Short mmCIF file of C-alpha atoms and ligand atoms in Angstrom, two decimals:
data_model
loop_
_atom_site.label_atom_id
_atom_site.label_comp_id
_atom_site.label_asym_id
_atom_site.label_seq_id
_atom_site.Cartn_x
_atom_site.Cartn_y
_atom_site.Cartn_z
CA MET H 1 129.26 128.66 110.37
CA LYS H 2 125.85 127.81 110.82
CA ASN H 3 124.73 129.42 108.27
CA ALA H 4 127.05 127.60 105.46
CA PRO H 5 125.50 125.49 103.13
CA ILE H 6 125.18 121.84 102.98
CA GLY H 7 127.44 120.00 100.41
CA ILE H 8 125.83 116.79 98.72
CA PHE H 9 126.65 114.65 95.63
CA ASP H 10 125.57 112.19 94.15
CA SER H 11 127.24 110.20 90.93
CA GLY H 12 124.18 112.20 88.56
CA LEU H 13 120.81 113.25 89.20
CA GLY H 14 119.06 110.51 91.52
CA GLY H 15 121.03 112.42 94.13
CA LEU H 16 118.18 115.18 94.27
CA THR H 17 115.74 113.17 95.71
CA VAL H 18 117.73 113.43 98.76
CA ALA H 19 118.32 117.35 97.90
CA LYS H 20 114.32 117.68 98.00
CA ALA H 21 113.53 115.89 101.09
CA ILE H 22 116.53 118.14 102.98
CA SER H 23 115.38 121.45 102.12
CA ASN H 24 111.92 120.74 102.18
CA LEU H 25 112.50 119.78 105.98
CA MET H 26 114.44 122.53 106.56
CA PRO H 27 113.87 125.69 104.18
CA GLN H 28 116.39 128.07 105.74
CA GLU H 29 118.73 125.72 104.40
CA ARG H 30 121.38 126.26 101.78
CA ILE H 31 122.28 123.50 99.28
CA ILE H 32 125.14 123.04 97.41
CA TYR H 33 125.02 119.98 95.16
CA TYR H 34 127.31 117.77 93.17
CA GLY H 35 126.00 115.33 90.15
CA ASP H 36 129.14 113.65 89.15
CA THR H 37 127.26 112.51 85.47
CA LEU H 38 130.63 112.64 83.76
CA HIS H 39 131.22 109.61 85.40
CA LEU H 40 127.68 107.52 86.19
CA PRO H 41 126.71 105.24 87.00
CA TYR H 42 128.84 104.72 90.03
CA GLY H 43 127.01 101.24 90.43
CA GLU H 44 128.88 99.40 88.36
CA LYS H 45 132.27 100.88 88.80
CA SER H 46 135.44 100.10 90.95
CA ASP H 47 135.45 100.72 94.19
CA THR H 48 138.84 102.76 93.69
CA HIS H 49 136.99 104.90 90.98
CA ILE H 50 134.43 105.72 92.99
CA LYS H 51 136.59 106.75 96.04
CA GLU H 52 138.89 108.82 93.81
CA TYR H 53 136.04 110.43 92.14
CA SER H 54 134.61 110.74 95.40
CA ALA H 55 137.67 112.39 97.01
CA ALA H 56 137.43 114.51 94.00
CA ILE H 57 134.40 115.61 95.07
CA VAL H 58 134.72 116.21 98.57
CA GLU H 59 137.14 118.84 98.06
CA TYR H 60 135.17 120.61 95.95
CA LEU H 61 132.35 121.12 98.12
CA ILE H 62 134.73 121.96 101.48
CA LYS H 63 136.29 124.84 99.64
CA GLN H 64 133.04 125.64 98.98
CA GLY H 65 132.42 126.18 102.10
CA VAL H 66 129.65 123.67 103.43
CA LYS H 67 128.84 122.53 107.26
CA LEU H 68 128.45 119.11 106.26
CA ILE H 69 128.73 116.76 103.30
CA VAL H 70 126.02 114.67 102.94
CA ILE H 71 126.31 111.34 100.77
CA ALA H 72 122.93 111.08 98.31
CA CYS H 73 124.21 107.74 96.21
CA ASN H 74 124.30 104.78 98.03
CA SER H 75 126.68 102.99 95.84
CA ALA H 76 129.99 105.62 96.69
CA SER H 77 128.11 105.58 100.73
CA ALA H 78 128.57 101.58 100.28
CA THR H 79 132.27 101.65 99.19
CA ALA H 80 133.84 105.32 99.94
CA ALA H 81 132.40 106.58 102.57
CA SER H 82 134.97 105.06 105.46
CA TYR H 83 137.76 105.86 103.30
CA LEU H 84 135.70 109.66 103.16
CA ARG H 85 135.98 109.22 106.96
CA GLU H 86 139.39 108.79 107.61
CA LYS H 87 140.58 110.80 105.01
CA TYR H 88 138.98 114.37 105.74
CA HIS H 89 136.99 114.04 109.79
CA GLU H 90 139.36 116.77 109.89
CA GLN H 91 137.77 119.00 107.27
CA ILE H 92 134.47 117.93 107.59
CA GLU H 93 131.51 115.78 108.97
CA ILE H 94 130.30 113.61 106.27
CA ARG H 95 127.70 111.17 105.77
CA GLY H 96 126.01 108.47 103.71
CA VAL H 97 122.96 107.61 103.00
CA ILE H 98 122.85 104.10 104.47
CA ARG H 99 122.52 104.26 108.35
CA PRO H 100 119.97 106.74 108.51
CA MET H 101 117.27 104.12 106.36
CA LEU H 102 118.70 100.60 108.80
CA LYS H 103 118.44 102.33 112.15
CA ALA H 104 115.18 103.37 112.05
CA VAL H 105 114.54 99.55 109.96
CA ALA H 106 116.02 97.40 112.55
CA GLN H 107 113.97 99.30 115.60
CA LYS H 108 111.04 97.78 113.43
CA ASN H 109 112.13 94.33 114.40
CA TYR H 110 111.42 91.90 110.64
CA ALA H 111 111.42 89.12 110.22
CA GLN H 112 112.86 89.00 106.55
CA ILE H 113 113.43 92.03 104.38
CA GLY H 114 114.49 92.62 100.76
CA LEU H 115 116.75 95.31 98.80
CA ILE H 116 117.33 96.38 95.84
CA GLY H 117 120.02 98.34 94.69
CA THR H 118 122.73 98.43 92.18
CA GLN H 119 125.70 96.41 91.33
CA VAL H 120 128.48 98.20 94.00
CA THR H 121 125.45 98.52 96.59
CA VAL H 122 124.61 94.83 96.38
CA GLN H 123 127.90 93.22 96.01
CA SER H 124 129.41 95.77 98.76
CA GLU H 125 127.05 94.24 101.54
CA VAL H 126 127.57 96.70 103.67
CA TYR H 127 123.48 96.83 103.69
CA THR H 128 123.76 93.49 105.29
CA SER H 129 127.07 93.95 108.25
CA ILE H 130 125.66 97.11 109.26
CA LEU H 131 121.59 96.47 109.32
CA ASN H 132 124.11 93.18 111.56
CA GLU H 133 124.70 95.57 113.96
CA TYR H 134 121.83 97.21 114.75
CA ASN H 135 119.58 94.18 114.75
CA PRO H 136 120.88 90.79 114.32
CA ILE H 137 117.45 89.32 114.19
CA THR H 138 116.46 90.62 110.99
CA LYS H 139 116.94 88.40 107.66
CA LEU H 140 118.19 90.84 104.47
CA ASN H 141 117.98 89.63 100.87
CA ALA H 142 119.31 91.93 98.38
CA LEU H 143 118.81 92.21 94.96
CA ALA H 144 121.55 93.88 92.12
CA THR H 145 118.69 95.40 89.79
CA PRO H 146 120.41 97.92 87.26
CA LEU H 147 118.56 98.11 84.59
CA LEU H 148 115.96 99.95 86.56
CA VAL H 149 118.67 103.12 86.90
CA PRO H 150 118.68 103.47 82.84
CA MET H 151 115.13 103.04 82.71
CA ILE H 152 113.93 106.21 84.96
CA GLU H 153 116.43 108.04 83.57
CA GLU H 154 114.57 107.88 80.45
CA GLY H 155 111.15 108.70 82.51
CA PHE H 156 110.59 105.11 82.92
CA ASN H 157 108.31 105.38 85.73
CA LYS H 158 105.38 104.50 85.69
CA ASN H 159 104.36 102.79 82.18
CA ASP H 160 103.55 99.44 80.70
CA ILE H 161 107.48 98.76 80.19
CA SER H 162 108.53 99.73 83.65
CA LYS H 163 105.24 97.76 85.65
CA GLU H 164 106.87 94.48 83.18
CA VAL H 165 110.80 95.44 84.43
CA ILE H 166 109.49 96.00 88.30
CA LYS H 167 107.15 92.65 88.51
CA GLU H 168 109.99 90.71 86.76
CA TYR H 169 112.77 91.57 88.99
CA LEU H 170 110.34 92.06 92.37
CA SER H 171 108.58 88.57 91.93
CA GLN H 172 111.82 86.99 93.58
CA PHE H 173 111.22 88.11 96.56
CA LYS H 174 109.29 86.00 99.19
CA ASP H 175 107.58 86.16 101.96
CA ILE H 176 109.10 89.95 102.67
CA GLU H 177 107.84 92.93 105.67
CA ALA H 178 109.54 95.55 103.92
CA LEU H 179 111.55 96.14 101.02
CA LEU H 180 114.54 98.51 101.23
CA LEU H 181 114.61 101.02 97.79
CA ALA H 182 118.89 101.58 98.39
CA CYS H 183 119.45 103.61 95.71
CA THR H 184 118.78 107.55 95.24
CA HIS H 185 116.76 106.95 92.61
CA TYR H 186 114.28 104.51 93.36
CA PRO H 187 112.27 107.43 94.83
CA LEU H 188 110.71 107.62 91.52
CA ILE H 189 109.41 103.94 91.09
CA LYS H 190 108.25 104.02 94.65
CA LYS H 191 104.99 103.85 94.10
CA SER H 192 104.58 101.02 91.42
CA VAL H 193 107.09 98.72 93.68
CA ILE H 194 103.84 99.70 96.66
CA ASP H 195 101.57 99.22 93.75
CA PHE H 196 103.26 95.54 93.23
CA PHE H 197 102.88 94.82 96.83
CA GLU H 198 99.90 95.46 97.22
CA ASN H 199 100.44 98.00 100.03
CA LYS H 200 100.61 94.61 102.02
CA ILE H 201 104.84 95.65 102.90
CA ASP H 202 106.46 98.91 103.71
CA VAL H 203 108.27 100.35 101.46
CA MET H 204 111.23 102.92 103.18
CA ASP H 205 113.84 104.52 101.10
CA ASN H 206 116.57 106.41 102.15
CA ALA H 207 115.61 110.61 101.17
CA ASP H 208 113.20 111.46 104.36
CA PHE H 209 116.07 109.04 106.94
CA MET H 210 118.37 110.88 105.38
CA ALA H 211 117.15 114.27 105.81
CA GLN H 212 116.30 114.33 109.08
CA ASP H 213 119.55 111.76 110.16
CA VAL H 214 121.29 115.48 108.98
CA LYS H 215 118.47 117.61 110.68
CA ALA H 216 119.48 115.89 114.39
CA TYR H 217 122.95 116.78 113.43
CA LEU H 218 123.02 120.06 112.83
CA GLU H 219 120.55 119.90 116.16
CA LYS H 220 123.19 118.52 118.19
CA ASN H 221 126.21 120.70 117.14
CA ASN H 222 124.32 123.97 116.76
CA LEU H 223 124.92 124.31 113.09
CA LEU H 224 120.98 125.37 111.98
CA SER H 225 121.24 127.83 109.65
CA ILE H 226 119.03 130.49 110.82
CA ASN H 227 118.28 132.24 107.61
CA LYS H 228 118.77 131.05 103.79
CA GLU H 229 122.01 133.19 102.52
CA GLY H 230 121.75 133.17 99.35
CA GLU H 231 120.64 130.74 96.57
CA ASP H 232 121.01 126.98 96.49
CA GLU H 233 123.18 125.42 93.97
CA PHE H 234 123.04 122.96 90.82
CA LYS H 235 125.90 121.69 89.64
CA VAL H 236 127.29 118.47 87.52
CA SER H 237 130.72 117.31 85.99
CA ASP H 238 129.46 117.30 82.09
CA TYR H 239 126.02 118.89 81.56
CA THR H 240 123.87 118.60 78.81
CA LYS H 241 119.61 119.32 78.55
CA THR H 242 118.92 115.33 79.65
CA PHE H 243 120.08 116.04 82.45
CA ALA H 244 118.37 119.27 82.92
CA LYS H 245 115.25 117.20 82.05
CA SER H 246 116.03 114.61 84.46
CA ALA H 247 117.10 117.03 87.10
CA SER H 248 113.48 118.63 87.46
CA MET H 249 111.45 115.65 87.79
CA PHE H 250 114.43 114.50 90.65
CA PHE H 251 113.91 117.43 92.70
CA GLY H 252 110.66 117.41 91.23
CA LYS H 253 110.59 121.41 90.46
CA GLU H 254 112.55 123.51 87.91
CA ILE H 255 115.79 124.40 88.66
CA ASN H 256 119.62 125.75 87.46
CA VAL H 257 121.31 123.18 86.54
CA THR H 258 125.18 123.99 85.02
CA GLU H 259 128.24 122.41 84.41
CA HIS H 260 131.00 122.79 86.44
CA ASN H 261 133.87 120.06 85.67
CA ILE H 262 136.29 120.04 88.93
CA PHE H 263 138.06 117.00 86.51
CA ALA H 264 139.31 118.72 83.82
CA LEU H 265 142.94 119.27 83.84
N1 LIG A 1 122.06 107.29 93.26
C1 LIG A 1 122.82 106.17 92.98
C2 LIG A 1 122.49 105.31 94.03
O1 LIG A 1 122.45 105.71 94.48
C3 LIG A 1 122.51 105.25 91.58
C4 LIG A 1 123.26 105.37 89.71
C5 LIG A 1 124.28 104.67 89.89
O2 LIG A 1 124.73 104.08 89.42
O3 LIG A 1 125.63 105.82 89.58
O4 LIG A 1 123.64 104.12 94.19
#
């Protein structure tokens, strides 16, 4: 069991930012990544569909013999995490990206912070309610920023157009001490966000907090891998050349992405 892989999934390839952080922190761990590019974007889907797609992926990952499942997608973590945990708790541990970041945020005792994410994540108000559980003092202003995912996927993360779009959205925040990047695509624009705020506020994303959370869980349960048996696997439900290009952009190095459509009848 210790050497079993970690299953990680996302609506597409943004979750590779989380996979990368996990792999950097624990290079001995083997990863099986599943990106549901067929149903991308989750950020604009109904809860019912996100739950249905996520459950199919969880079942696939369980069949691959993973020791833990990470939902590397805020939209799926916000809408489907509780449902998936309830449904599969006897078979597998499932962890979402929201709590690890919020636990760290809660300790800072900020008065006011901002958040950007998909429509689904913002409308779910899950960040607000979990933060309230950990620290009722911090006030959270959440803004849906739907143009950012397609923009980043197009590779526009530090040009004049992306700077303008980021400026338009972020100008709406007043007097915040931190901004949460509540979408796994957003680490790619982190530098532009920091620049927009002239380095005066904290800018946080899910990836490193999630990796720390995974490490703590594996340590606590004596599940840290002793040696890496086999290669990481990166699968998507629908493969196009564009995805191959963005995969290396999100993971930070060339990776081999193959199609495996678990949704085909
Ligand atoms: N990666 C997803 C998230 O973290 C955003 C992409 C999508 O909308 O599917 O919410």
